[in-house]
Each structure stands twice: as structure tokens, then as C-alpha cells.
PDB file of C-alpha atoms and ligand atoms in Angstrom:
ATOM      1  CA  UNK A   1      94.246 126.086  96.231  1.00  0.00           C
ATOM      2  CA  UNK A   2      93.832 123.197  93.656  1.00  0.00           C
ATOM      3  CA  UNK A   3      91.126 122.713  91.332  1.00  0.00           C
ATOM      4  CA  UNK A   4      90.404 118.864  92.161  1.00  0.00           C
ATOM      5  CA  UNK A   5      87.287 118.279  93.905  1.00  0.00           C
ATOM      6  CA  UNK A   6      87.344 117.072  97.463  1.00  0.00           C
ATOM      7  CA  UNK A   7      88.014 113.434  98.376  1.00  0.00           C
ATOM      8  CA  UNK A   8      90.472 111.273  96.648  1.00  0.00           C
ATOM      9  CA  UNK A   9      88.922 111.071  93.061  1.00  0.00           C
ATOM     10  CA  UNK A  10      91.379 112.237  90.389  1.00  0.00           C
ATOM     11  CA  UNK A  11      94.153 112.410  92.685  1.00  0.00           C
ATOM     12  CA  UNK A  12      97.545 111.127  90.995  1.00  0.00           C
ATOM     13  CA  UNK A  13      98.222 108.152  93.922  1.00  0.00           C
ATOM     14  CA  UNK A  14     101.913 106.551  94.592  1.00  0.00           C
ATOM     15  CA  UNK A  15     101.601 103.286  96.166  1.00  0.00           C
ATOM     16  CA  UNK A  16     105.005 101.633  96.665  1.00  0.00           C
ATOM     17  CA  UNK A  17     104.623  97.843  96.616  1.00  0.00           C
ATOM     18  CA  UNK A  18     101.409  98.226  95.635  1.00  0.00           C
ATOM     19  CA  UNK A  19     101.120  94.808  93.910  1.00  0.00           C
ATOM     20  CA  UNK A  20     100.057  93.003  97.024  1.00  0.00           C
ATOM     21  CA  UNK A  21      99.776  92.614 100.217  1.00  0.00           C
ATOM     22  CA  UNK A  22      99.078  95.405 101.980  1.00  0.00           C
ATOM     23  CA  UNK A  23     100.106  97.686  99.597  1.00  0.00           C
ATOM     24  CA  UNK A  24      98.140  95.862  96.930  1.00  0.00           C
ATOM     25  CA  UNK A  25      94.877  96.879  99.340  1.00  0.00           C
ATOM     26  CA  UNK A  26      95.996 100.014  99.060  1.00  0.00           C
ATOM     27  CA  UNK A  27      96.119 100.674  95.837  1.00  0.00           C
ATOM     28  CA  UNK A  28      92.751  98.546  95.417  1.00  0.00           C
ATOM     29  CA  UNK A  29      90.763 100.948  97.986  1.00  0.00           C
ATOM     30  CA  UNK A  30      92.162 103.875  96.006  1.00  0.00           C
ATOM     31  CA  UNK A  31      91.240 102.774  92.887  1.00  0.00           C
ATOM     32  CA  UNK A  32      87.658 101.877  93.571  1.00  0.00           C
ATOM     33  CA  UNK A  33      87.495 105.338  95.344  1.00  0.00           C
ATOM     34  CA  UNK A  34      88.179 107.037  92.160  1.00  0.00           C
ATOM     35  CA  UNK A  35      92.230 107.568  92.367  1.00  0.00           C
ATOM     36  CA  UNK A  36      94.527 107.345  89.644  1.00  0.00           C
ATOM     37  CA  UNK A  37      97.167 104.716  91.317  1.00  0.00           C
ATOM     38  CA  UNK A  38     100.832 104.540  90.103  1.00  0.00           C
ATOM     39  CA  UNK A  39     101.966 101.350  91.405  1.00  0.00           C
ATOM     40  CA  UNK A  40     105.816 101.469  91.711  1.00  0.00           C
ATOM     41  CA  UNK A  41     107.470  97.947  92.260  1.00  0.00           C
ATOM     42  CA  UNK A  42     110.452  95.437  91.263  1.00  0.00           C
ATOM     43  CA  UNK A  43     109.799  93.440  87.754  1.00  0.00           C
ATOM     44  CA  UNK A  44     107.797  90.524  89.367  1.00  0.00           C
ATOM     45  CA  UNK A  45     104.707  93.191  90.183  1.00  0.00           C
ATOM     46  CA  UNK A  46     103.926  93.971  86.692  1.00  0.00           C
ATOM     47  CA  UNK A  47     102.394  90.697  86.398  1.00  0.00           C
ATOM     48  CA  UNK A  48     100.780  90.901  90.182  1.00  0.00           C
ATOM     49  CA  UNK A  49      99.790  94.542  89.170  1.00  0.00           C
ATOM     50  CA  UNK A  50      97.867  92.969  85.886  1.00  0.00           C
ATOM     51  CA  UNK A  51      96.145  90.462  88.615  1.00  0.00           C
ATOM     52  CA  UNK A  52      95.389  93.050  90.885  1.00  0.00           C
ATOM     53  CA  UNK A  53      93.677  95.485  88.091  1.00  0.00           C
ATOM     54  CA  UNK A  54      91.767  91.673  86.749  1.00  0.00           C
ATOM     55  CA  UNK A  55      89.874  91.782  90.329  1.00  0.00           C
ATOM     56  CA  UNK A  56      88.978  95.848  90.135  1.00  0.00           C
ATOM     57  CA  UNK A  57      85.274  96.288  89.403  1.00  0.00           C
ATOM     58  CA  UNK A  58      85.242  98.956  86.772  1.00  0.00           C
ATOM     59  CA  UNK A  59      88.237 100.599  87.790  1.00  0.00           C
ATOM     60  CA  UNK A  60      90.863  98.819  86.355  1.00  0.00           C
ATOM     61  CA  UNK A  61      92.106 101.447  84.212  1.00  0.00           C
ATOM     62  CA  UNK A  62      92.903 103.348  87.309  1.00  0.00           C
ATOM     63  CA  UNK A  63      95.793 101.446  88.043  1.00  0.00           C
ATOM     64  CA  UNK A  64      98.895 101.912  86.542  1.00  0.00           C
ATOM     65  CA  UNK A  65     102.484 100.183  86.995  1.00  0.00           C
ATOM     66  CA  UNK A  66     105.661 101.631  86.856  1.00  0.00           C
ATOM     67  CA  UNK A  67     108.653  99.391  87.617  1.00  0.00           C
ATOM     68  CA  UNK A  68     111.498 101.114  89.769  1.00  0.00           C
ATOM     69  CA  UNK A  69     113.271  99.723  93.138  1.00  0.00           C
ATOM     70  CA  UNK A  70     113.267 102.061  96.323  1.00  0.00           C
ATOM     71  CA  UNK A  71     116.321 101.222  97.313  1.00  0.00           C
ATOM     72  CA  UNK A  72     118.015 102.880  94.709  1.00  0.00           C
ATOM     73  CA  UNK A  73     117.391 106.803  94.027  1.00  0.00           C
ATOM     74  CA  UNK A  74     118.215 106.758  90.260  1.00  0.00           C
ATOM     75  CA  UNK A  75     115.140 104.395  89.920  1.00  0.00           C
ATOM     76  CA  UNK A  76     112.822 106.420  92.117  1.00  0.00           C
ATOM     77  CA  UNK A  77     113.328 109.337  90.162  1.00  0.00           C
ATOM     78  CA  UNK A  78     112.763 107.778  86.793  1.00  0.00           C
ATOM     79  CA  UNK A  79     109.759 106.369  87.712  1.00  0.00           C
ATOM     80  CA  UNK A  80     108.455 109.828  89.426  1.00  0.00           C
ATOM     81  CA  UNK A  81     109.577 111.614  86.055  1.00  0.00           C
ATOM     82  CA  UNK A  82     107.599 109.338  83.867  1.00  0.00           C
ATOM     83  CA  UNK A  83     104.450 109.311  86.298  1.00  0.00           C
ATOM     84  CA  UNK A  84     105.051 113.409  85.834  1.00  0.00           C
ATOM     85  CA  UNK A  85     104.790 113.161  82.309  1.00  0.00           C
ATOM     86  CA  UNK A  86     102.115 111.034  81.892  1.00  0.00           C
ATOM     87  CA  UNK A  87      99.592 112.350  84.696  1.00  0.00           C
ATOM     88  CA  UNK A  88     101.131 115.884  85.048  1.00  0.00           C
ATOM     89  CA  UNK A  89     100.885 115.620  89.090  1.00  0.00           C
ATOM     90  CA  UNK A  90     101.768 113.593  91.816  1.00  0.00           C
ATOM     91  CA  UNK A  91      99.145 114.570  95.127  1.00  0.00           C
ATOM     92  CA  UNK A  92      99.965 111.613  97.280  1.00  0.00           C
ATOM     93  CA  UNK A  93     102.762 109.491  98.199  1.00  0.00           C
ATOM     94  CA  UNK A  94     102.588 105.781 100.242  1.00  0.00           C
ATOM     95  CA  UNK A  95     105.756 104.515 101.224  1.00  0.00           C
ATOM     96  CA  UNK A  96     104.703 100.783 101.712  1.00  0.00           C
ATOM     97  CA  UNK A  97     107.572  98.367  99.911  1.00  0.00           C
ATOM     98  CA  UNK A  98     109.356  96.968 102.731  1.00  0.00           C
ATOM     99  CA  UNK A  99     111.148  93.997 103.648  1.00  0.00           C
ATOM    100  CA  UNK A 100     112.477  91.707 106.129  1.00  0.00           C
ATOM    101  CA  UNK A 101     115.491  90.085 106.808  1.00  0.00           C
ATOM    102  CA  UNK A 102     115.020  88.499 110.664  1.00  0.00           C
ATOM    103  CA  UNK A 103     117.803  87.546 112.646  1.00  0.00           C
ATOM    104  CA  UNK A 104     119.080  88.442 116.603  1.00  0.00           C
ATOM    105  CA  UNK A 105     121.628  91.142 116.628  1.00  0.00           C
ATOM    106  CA  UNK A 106     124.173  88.616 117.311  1.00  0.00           C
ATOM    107  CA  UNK A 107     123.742  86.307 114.298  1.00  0.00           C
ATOM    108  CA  UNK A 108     122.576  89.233 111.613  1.00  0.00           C
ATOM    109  CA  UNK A 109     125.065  90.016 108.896  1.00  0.00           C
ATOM    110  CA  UNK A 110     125.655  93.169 108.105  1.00  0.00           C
ATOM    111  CA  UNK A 111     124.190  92.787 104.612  1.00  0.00           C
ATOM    112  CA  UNK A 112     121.042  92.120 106.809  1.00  0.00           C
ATOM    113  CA  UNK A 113     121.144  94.974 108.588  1.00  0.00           C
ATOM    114  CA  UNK A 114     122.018  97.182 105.256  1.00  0.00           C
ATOM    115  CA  UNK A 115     119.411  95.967 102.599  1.00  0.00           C
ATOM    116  CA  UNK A 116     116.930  96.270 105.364  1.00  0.00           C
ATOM    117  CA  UNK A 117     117.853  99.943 106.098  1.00  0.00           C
ATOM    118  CA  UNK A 118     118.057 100.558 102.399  1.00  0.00           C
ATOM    119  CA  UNK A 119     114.563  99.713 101.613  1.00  0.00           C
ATOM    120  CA  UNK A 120     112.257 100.215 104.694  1.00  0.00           C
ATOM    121  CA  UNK A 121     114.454 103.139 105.454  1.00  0.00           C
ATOM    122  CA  UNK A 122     116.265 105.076 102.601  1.00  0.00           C
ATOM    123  CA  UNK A 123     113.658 103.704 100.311  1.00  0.00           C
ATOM    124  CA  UNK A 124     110.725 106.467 101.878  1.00  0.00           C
ATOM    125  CA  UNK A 125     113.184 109.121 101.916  1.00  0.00           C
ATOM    126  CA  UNK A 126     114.307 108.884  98.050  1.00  0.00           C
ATOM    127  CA  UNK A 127     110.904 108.730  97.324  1.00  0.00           C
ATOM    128  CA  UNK A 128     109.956 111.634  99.413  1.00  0.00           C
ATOM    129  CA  UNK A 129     113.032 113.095  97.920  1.00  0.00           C
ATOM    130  CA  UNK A 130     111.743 112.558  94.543  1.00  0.00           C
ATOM    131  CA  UNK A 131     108.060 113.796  94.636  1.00  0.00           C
ATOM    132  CA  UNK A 132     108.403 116.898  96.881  1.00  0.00           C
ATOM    133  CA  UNK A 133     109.537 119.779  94.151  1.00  0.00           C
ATOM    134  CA  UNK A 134     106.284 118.433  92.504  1.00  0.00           C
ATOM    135  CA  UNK A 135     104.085 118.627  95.607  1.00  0.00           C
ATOM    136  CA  UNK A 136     105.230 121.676  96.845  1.00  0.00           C
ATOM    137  CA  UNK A 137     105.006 123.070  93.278  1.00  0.00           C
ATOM    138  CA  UNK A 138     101.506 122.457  93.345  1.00  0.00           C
ATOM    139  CA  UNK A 139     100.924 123.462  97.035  1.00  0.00           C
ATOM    140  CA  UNK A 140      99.250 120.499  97.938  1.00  0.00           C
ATOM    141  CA  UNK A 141     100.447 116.907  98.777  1.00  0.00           C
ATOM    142  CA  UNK A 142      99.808 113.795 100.955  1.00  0.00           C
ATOM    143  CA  UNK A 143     102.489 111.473 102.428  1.00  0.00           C
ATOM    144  CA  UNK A 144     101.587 108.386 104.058  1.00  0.00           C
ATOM    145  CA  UNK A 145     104.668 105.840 105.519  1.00  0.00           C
ATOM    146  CA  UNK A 146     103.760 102.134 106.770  1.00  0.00           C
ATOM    147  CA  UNK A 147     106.058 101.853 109.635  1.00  0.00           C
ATOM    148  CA  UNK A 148     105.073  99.167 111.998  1.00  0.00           C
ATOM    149  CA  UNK A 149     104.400  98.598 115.623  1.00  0.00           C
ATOM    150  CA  UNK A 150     107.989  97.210 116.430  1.00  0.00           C
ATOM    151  CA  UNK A 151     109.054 100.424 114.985  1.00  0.00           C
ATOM    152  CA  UNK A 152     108.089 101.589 118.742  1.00  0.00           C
ATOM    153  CA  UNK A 153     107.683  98.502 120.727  1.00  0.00           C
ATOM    154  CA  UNK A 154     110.958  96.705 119.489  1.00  0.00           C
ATOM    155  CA  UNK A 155     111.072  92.809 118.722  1.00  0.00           C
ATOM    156  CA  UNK A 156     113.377  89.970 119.160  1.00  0.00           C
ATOM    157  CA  UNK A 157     115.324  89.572 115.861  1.00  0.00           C
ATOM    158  CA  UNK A 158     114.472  92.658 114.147  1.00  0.00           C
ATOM    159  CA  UNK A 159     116.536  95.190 115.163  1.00  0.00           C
ATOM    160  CA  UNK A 160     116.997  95.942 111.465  1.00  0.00           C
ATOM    161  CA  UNK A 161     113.411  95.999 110.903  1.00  0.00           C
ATOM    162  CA  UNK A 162     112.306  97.882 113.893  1.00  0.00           C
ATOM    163  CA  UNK A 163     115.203 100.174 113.488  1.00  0.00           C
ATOM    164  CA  UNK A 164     114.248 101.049 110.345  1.00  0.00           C
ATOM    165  CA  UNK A 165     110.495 101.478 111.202  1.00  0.00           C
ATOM    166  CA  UNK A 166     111.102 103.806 114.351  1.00  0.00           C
ATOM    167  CA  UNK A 167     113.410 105.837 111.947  1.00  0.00           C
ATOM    168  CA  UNK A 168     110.609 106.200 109.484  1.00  0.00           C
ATOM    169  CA  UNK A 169     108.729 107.468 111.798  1.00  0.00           C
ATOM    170  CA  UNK A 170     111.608 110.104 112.935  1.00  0.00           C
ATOM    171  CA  UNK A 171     111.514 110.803 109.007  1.00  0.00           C
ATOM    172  CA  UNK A 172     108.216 111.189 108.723  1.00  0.00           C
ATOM    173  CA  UNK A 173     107.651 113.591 111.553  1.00  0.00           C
ATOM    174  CA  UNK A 174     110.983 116.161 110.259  1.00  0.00           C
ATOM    175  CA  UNK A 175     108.860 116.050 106.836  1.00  0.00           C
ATOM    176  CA  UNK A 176     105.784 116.944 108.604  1.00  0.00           C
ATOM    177  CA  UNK A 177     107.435 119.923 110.048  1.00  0.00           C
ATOM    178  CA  UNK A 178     109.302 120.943 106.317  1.00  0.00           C
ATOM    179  CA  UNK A 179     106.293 121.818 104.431  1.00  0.00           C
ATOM    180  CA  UNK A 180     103.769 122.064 105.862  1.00  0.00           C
ATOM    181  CA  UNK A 181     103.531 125.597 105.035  1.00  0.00           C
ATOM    182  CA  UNK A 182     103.191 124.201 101.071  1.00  0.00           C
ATOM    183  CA  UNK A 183      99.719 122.021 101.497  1.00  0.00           C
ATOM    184  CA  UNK A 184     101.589 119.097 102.125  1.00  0.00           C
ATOM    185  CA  UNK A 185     101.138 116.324 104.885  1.00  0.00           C
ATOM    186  CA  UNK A 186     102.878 113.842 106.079  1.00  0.00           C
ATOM    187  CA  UNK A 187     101.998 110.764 108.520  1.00  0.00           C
ATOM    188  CA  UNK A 188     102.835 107.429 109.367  1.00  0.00           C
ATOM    189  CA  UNK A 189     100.490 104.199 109.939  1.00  0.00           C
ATOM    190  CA  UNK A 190     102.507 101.498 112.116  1.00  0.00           C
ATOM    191  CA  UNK A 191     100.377  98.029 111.688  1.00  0.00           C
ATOM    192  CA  UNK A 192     100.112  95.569 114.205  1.00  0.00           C
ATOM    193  CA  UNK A 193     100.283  91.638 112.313  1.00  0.00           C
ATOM    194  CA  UNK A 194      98.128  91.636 109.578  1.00  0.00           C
ATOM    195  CA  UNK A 195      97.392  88.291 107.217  1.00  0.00           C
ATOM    196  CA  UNK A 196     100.030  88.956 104.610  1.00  0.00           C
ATOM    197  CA  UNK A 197     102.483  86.740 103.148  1.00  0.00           C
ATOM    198  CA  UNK A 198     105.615  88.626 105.116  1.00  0.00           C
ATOM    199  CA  UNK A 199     103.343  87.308 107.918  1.00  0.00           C
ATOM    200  CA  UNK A 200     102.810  83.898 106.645  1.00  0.00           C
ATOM    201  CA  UNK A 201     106.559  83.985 106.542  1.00  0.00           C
ATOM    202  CA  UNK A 202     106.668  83.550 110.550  1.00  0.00           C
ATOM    203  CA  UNK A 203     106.888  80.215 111.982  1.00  0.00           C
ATOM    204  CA  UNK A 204     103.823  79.002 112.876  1.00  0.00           C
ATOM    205  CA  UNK A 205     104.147  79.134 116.791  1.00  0.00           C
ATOM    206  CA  UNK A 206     105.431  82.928 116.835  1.00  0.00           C
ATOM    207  CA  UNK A 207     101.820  83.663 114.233  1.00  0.00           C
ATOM    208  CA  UNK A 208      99.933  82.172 117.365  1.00  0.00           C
ATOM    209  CA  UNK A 209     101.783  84.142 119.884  1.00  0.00           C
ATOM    210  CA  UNK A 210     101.324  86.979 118.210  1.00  0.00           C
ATOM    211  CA  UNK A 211      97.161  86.532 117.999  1.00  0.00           C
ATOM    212  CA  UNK A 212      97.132  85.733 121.441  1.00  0.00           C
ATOM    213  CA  UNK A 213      99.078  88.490 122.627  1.00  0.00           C
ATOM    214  CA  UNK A 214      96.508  91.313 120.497  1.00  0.00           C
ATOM    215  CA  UNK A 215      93.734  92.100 122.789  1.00  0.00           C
ATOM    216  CA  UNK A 216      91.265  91.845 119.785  1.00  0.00           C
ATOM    217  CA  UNK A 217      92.594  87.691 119.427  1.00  0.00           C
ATOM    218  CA  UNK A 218      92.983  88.072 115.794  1.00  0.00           C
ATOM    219  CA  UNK A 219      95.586  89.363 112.799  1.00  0.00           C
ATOM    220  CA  UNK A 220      94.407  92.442 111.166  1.00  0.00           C
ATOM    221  CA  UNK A 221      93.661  92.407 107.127  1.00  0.00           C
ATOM    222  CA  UNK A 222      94.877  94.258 104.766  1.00  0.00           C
ATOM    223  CA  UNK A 223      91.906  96.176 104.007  1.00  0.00           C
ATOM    224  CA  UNK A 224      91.513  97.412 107.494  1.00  0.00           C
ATOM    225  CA  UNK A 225      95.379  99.251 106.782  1.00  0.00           C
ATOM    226  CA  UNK A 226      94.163 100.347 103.624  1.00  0.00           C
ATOM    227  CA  UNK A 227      90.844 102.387 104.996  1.00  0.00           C
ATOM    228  CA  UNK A 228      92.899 104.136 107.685  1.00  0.00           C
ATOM    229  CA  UNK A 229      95.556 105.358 104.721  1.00  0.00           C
ATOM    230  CA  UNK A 230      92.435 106.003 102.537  1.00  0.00           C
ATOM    231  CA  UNK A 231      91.143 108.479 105.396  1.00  0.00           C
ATOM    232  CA  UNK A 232      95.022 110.114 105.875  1.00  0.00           C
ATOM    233  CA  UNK A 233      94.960 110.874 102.030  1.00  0.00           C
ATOM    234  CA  UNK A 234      91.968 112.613 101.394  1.00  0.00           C
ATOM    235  CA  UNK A 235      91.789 116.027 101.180  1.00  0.00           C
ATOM    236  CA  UNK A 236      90.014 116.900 104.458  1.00  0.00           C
ATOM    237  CA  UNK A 237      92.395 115.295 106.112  1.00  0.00           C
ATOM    238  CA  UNK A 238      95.049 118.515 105.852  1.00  0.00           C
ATOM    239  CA  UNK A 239      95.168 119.321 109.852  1.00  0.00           C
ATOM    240  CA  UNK A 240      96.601 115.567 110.715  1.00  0.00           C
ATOM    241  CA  UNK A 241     100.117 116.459 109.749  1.00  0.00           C
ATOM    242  CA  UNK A 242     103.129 114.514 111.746  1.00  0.00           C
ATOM    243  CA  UNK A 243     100.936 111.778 113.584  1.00  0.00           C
ATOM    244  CA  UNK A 244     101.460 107.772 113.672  1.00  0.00           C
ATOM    245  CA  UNK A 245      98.168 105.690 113.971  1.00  0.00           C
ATOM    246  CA  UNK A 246      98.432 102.396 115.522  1.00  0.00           C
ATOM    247  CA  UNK A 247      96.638 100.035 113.499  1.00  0.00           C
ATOM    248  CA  UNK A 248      97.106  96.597 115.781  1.00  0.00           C
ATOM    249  CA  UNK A 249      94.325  95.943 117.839  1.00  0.00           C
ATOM    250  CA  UNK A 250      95.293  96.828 121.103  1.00  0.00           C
ATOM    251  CA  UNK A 251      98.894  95.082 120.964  1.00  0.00           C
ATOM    252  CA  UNK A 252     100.656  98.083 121.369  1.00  0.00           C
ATOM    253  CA  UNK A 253      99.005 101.481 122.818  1.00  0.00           C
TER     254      UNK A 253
HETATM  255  P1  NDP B 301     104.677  92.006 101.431  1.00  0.00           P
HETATM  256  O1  NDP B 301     105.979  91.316 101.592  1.00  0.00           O
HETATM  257  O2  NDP B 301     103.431  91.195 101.247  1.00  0.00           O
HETATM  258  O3  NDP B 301     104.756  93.091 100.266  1.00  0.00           O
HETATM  259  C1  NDP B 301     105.816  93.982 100.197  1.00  0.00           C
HETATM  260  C2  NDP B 301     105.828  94.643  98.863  1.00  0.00           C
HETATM  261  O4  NDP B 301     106.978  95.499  98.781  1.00  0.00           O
HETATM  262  C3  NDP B 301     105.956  93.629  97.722  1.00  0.00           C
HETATM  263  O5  NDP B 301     105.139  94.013  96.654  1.00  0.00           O
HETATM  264  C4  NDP B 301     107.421  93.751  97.347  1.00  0.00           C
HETATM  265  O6  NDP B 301     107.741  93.406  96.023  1.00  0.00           O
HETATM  266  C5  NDP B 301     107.627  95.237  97.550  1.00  0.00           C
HETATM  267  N1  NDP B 301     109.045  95.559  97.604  1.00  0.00           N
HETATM  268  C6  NDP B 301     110.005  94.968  98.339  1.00  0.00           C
HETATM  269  N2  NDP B 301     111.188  95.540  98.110  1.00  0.00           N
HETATM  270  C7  NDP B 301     110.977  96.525  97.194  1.00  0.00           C
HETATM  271  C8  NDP B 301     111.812  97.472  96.555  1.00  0.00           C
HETATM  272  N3  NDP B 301     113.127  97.521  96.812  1.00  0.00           N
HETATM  273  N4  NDP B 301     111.271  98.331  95.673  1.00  0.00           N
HETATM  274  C9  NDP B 301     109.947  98.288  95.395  1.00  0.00           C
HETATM  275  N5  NDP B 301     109.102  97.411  95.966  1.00  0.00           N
HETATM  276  C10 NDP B 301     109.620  96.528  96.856  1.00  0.00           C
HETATM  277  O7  NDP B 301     104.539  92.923 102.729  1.00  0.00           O
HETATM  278  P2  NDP B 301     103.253  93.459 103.522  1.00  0.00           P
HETATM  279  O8  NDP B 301     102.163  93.771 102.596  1.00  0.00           O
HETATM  280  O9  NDP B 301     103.040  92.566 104.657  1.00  0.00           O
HETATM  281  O10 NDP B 301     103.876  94.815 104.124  1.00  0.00           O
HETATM  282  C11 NDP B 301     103.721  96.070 103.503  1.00  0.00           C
HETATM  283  C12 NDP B 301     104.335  97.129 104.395  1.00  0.00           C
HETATM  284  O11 NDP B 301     103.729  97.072 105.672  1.00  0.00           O
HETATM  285  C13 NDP B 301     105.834  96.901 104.633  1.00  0.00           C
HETATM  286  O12 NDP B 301     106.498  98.137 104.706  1.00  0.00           O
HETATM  287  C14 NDP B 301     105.875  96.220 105.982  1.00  0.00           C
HETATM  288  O13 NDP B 301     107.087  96.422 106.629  1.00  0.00           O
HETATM  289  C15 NDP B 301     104.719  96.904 106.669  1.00  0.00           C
HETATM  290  N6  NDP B 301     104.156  96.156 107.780  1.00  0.00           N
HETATM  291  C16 NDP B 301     103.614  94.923 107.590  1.00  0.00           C
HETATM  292  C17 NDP B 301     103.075  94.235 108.659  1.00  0.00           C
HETATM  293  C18 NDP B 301     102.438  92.900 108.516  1.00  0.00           C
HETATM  294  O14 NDP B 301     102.052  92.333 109.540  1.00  0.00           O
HETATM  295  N7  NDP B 301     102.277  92.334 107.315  1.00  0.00           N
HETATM  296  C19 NDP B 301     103.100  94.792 110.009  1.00  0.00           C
HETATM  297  C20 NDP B 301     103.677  96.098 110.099  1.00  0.00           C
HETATM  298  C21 NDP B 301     104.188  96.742 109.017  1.00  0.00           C
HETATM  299  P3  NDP B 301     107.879  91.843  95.577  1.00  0.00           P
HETATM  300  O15 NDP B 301     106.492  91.350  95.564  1.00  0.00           O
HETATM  301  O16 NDP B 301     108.499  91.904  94.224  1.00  0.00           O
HETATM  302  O17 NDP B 301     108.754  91.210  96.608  1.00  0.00           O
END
């Protein structure tokens, strides 16, 4: 058993990515919930991180930045080790940094295909890699990876991205099943199209197609990502273990 009181307050909080976007909802909703948040990201998120922590109410401090690239397991340790040393626990992991890299399968290069895999993909497990002595040291640990909804539906230009995204959630499911014996969970959230600016990146006709197609006519927001990986985390939440939520407003069930 740990000693931390119930919840998410206190708890030592990875958020990959957690500059902005949706991972930058993240690691707002975890911070205003009490949650120490290590924000891991490439150099330009320091200076998104600062922004982010200039909008926290009060909780600023909470938020911490760490700079490290997933795609590269050197850097994923370093960061965990110095998070280790300065917070002495890590009790919950979000594997959100992800990119794109659209093209059909005919026209993608294969450096498409690889830096894609190498982020959305390796990226979780390195990380995973990298915190789960720790968790299962402490017998207690939550994993959260953002796959997405093409991850199971598929979609036209993306087989690197959707590839990736219905591997993660292969990954996350043979975690679920390593240790859970040691307190730790691990699930996946697959989004439907949410305002971010990897959306805004779309062309303009395929955004519309995409609202019209979601039963509930509209993109999702960040913050609506956030609250479902804010209820995976907590404490209580130890007999989900292995699941994906949809999070897309009907455009996929
Ligand atoms: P954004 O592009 O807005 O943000 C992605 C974040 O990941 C950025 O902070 C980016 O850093 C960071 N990042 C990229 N590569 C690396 C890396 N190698 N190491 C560390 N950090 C990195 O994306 P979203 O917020 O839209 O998406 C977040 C997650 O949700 C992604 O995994 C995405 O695939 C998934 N998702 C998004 C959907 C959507 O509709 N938006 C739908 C379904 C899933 P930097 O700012 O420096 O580029």
C-alpha cells in the first residue's frame, strides 16, 4: 500500500508533450487537481511549458519541465532519472507526444513511415521501459497512452499513424497483463478529432468532413481528453486495467 492519500494530489505525474495541445490540458487538469506534473518535451516546450504554468491559477509551481525526446531511449531515461531524484517517485505515466507525417501508402517515404513509428510507437514503450522498475518498486503505478480512433478504424493516408496507434494499443494491453500483480495499470484513450493544432493542420475540407461525419456535429476539446485521463489516473481507478476509451463522439463505436 502507499501512503499518498486518495485521488491524484501529490502524485509525481509524466505528461509527454505536455506543453500543449492535448497534452498541455493534461498536464493543466492535473495540476489544478493537486498533481506534481513533469512535463517531458523537445527544447521548444520549455518556453510553452513557462506559458502553460503563466495561465495555472495557484498551481503553477506544480508544473515542472524536463526536456528529453521519446524517440530516443537514452533521453527518456535521463529525464526519468532526474524526475527520480528530484521527486523520489514516479506514480503515473501519459504517453501523449505524437506526431504526424500524412501521406497514402503509395507516396510515403520510408522516413515517414519510420519517424512516425519511432515516436507514436517506440516513444510509449521507452518510456514505459523507463518508469516501470520505479513503479513496480513502489507497487503502485498508472499508465495512460493517447492512441487515436484510426488506431482501430484506419484512415486514408495514415497508415503510419494508425499503425502506430493500433500498436499502442497492442502495447498497452501486454503491459496491462505484466504487472498488474505490482499496483500498476495500464490503459489507452483513442480520441476522435479534437481542436488542436495537429488538427488545424488538416485541410480545411477534410476538418468539415470530419465534423459532419461525428454524430455529436462537432470536434472534441482538449479538456474533454484531459478529464477522461484525469479519471484513468486516480487512484480508485485500479480495477480498469487493459481497456481503450473512445473519446470521439460517436464517430467510431
Ligand atoms: P500536438 O501536435 O498539438 O502536440 C503534440 C506534442 O507532442 C507537442 O508538444 C510536441 O512537441 C510533442 N512531441 C512531438 N514529438 C515529440 C518527441 N519526439 N518527444 C517529445 N515530445 C514530442 O498534438 P495533439 O495535442 O493534437 O495530440 C496529442 C496526442 O493525441 C498525440 O499522440 C496524437 O497522436 C493524439 N491524438 C490527437 C488527436 C487530435 O485530433 N488532435 C486525435 C487522436 C489522437 P512540439 O510542440 O515541440 O512539436
Amino acid at each position: 500500500m502507499n501512503t499518498l492519500s486518495n485521488g491524484i494530489a501529490g502524485r509525481v505525474c509524466i505528461v509527454t508533450g505536455g506543453a500543449r495541445g492535448i497534452g498541455g490540458a493534461i498536464s493543466t487538469r492535473l495540476a489544478n487537481d493537486g498533481a506534481i506534473v513533469a512535463v517531458i518535451g523537445l527544447p521548444a516546450d520549455r518556453d510553452r511549458t513557462e506559458s502553460l504554468r503563466a495561465s495555472l491559477n495557484g498551481s503553477a509551481e506544480n508544473v515542472v519541465f524536463y526536456e528529453g525526446d521519446v524517440g530516443e531511449y537514452e533521453r527518456c531515461t535521463k529525464a526519468i532519472e532526474a524526475i527520480l531524484q528530484e521527486h523520489g517517485r514516479i506514480d503515473c505515466l501519459v504517453n501523449n507526444a505524437g506526431i504526424t507525417a500524412d501521406h497514402t501508402a503509395r507516396k510515403m517515404t520510408i522516413d515517414e513511415w519510420n519517424a512516425v513509428l519511432q515516436v507514436n510507437l517506440s516513444g510509449p514503450f521507452f518510456m514505459i521501459k523507463a518508469v516501470l522498475d520505479a513503479m513496480v518498486a513502489q507497487n503502485y503505478g498508472r499508465i495512460v497512452n493517447i492512441s487515436s480512433v484510426v488506431g482501430l478504424s484506419g484512415n486514408v493516408g495514415q497508415a503510419n499513424y494508425a499503425a502506430a496507434k493500433a500498436g499502442l494499443i497492442g502495447l498497452t494491453k501486454t503491459i496491462a497483463l505484466e504487472v498488474a500483480t505490482k499496483g500498476v495499470t495500464c490503459n489507452a484513450v483513442a480520441p476522435g478529432f479534437i481542436a488542436t493544432e495537429m488538427v488545424a493542420a488538416m485541410p480545411p475540407a477534410a476538418i468539415e468532413r470530419a465534423v459532419a461525419s461525428t454524430p455529436v456535429q462537432r470536434l472534441g476539446q482538449p479538456s474533454e481528453i484531459a478529464r477522461t485521463v484525469r479519471f484513468l489516473l486516480d487512484e480508485e481507478a485500479g480495477y480498469i486495467n487493459g481497456a481503450v476509451f473512445n473519446v470521439n463522439g460517436g464517430w467510431y463505436m
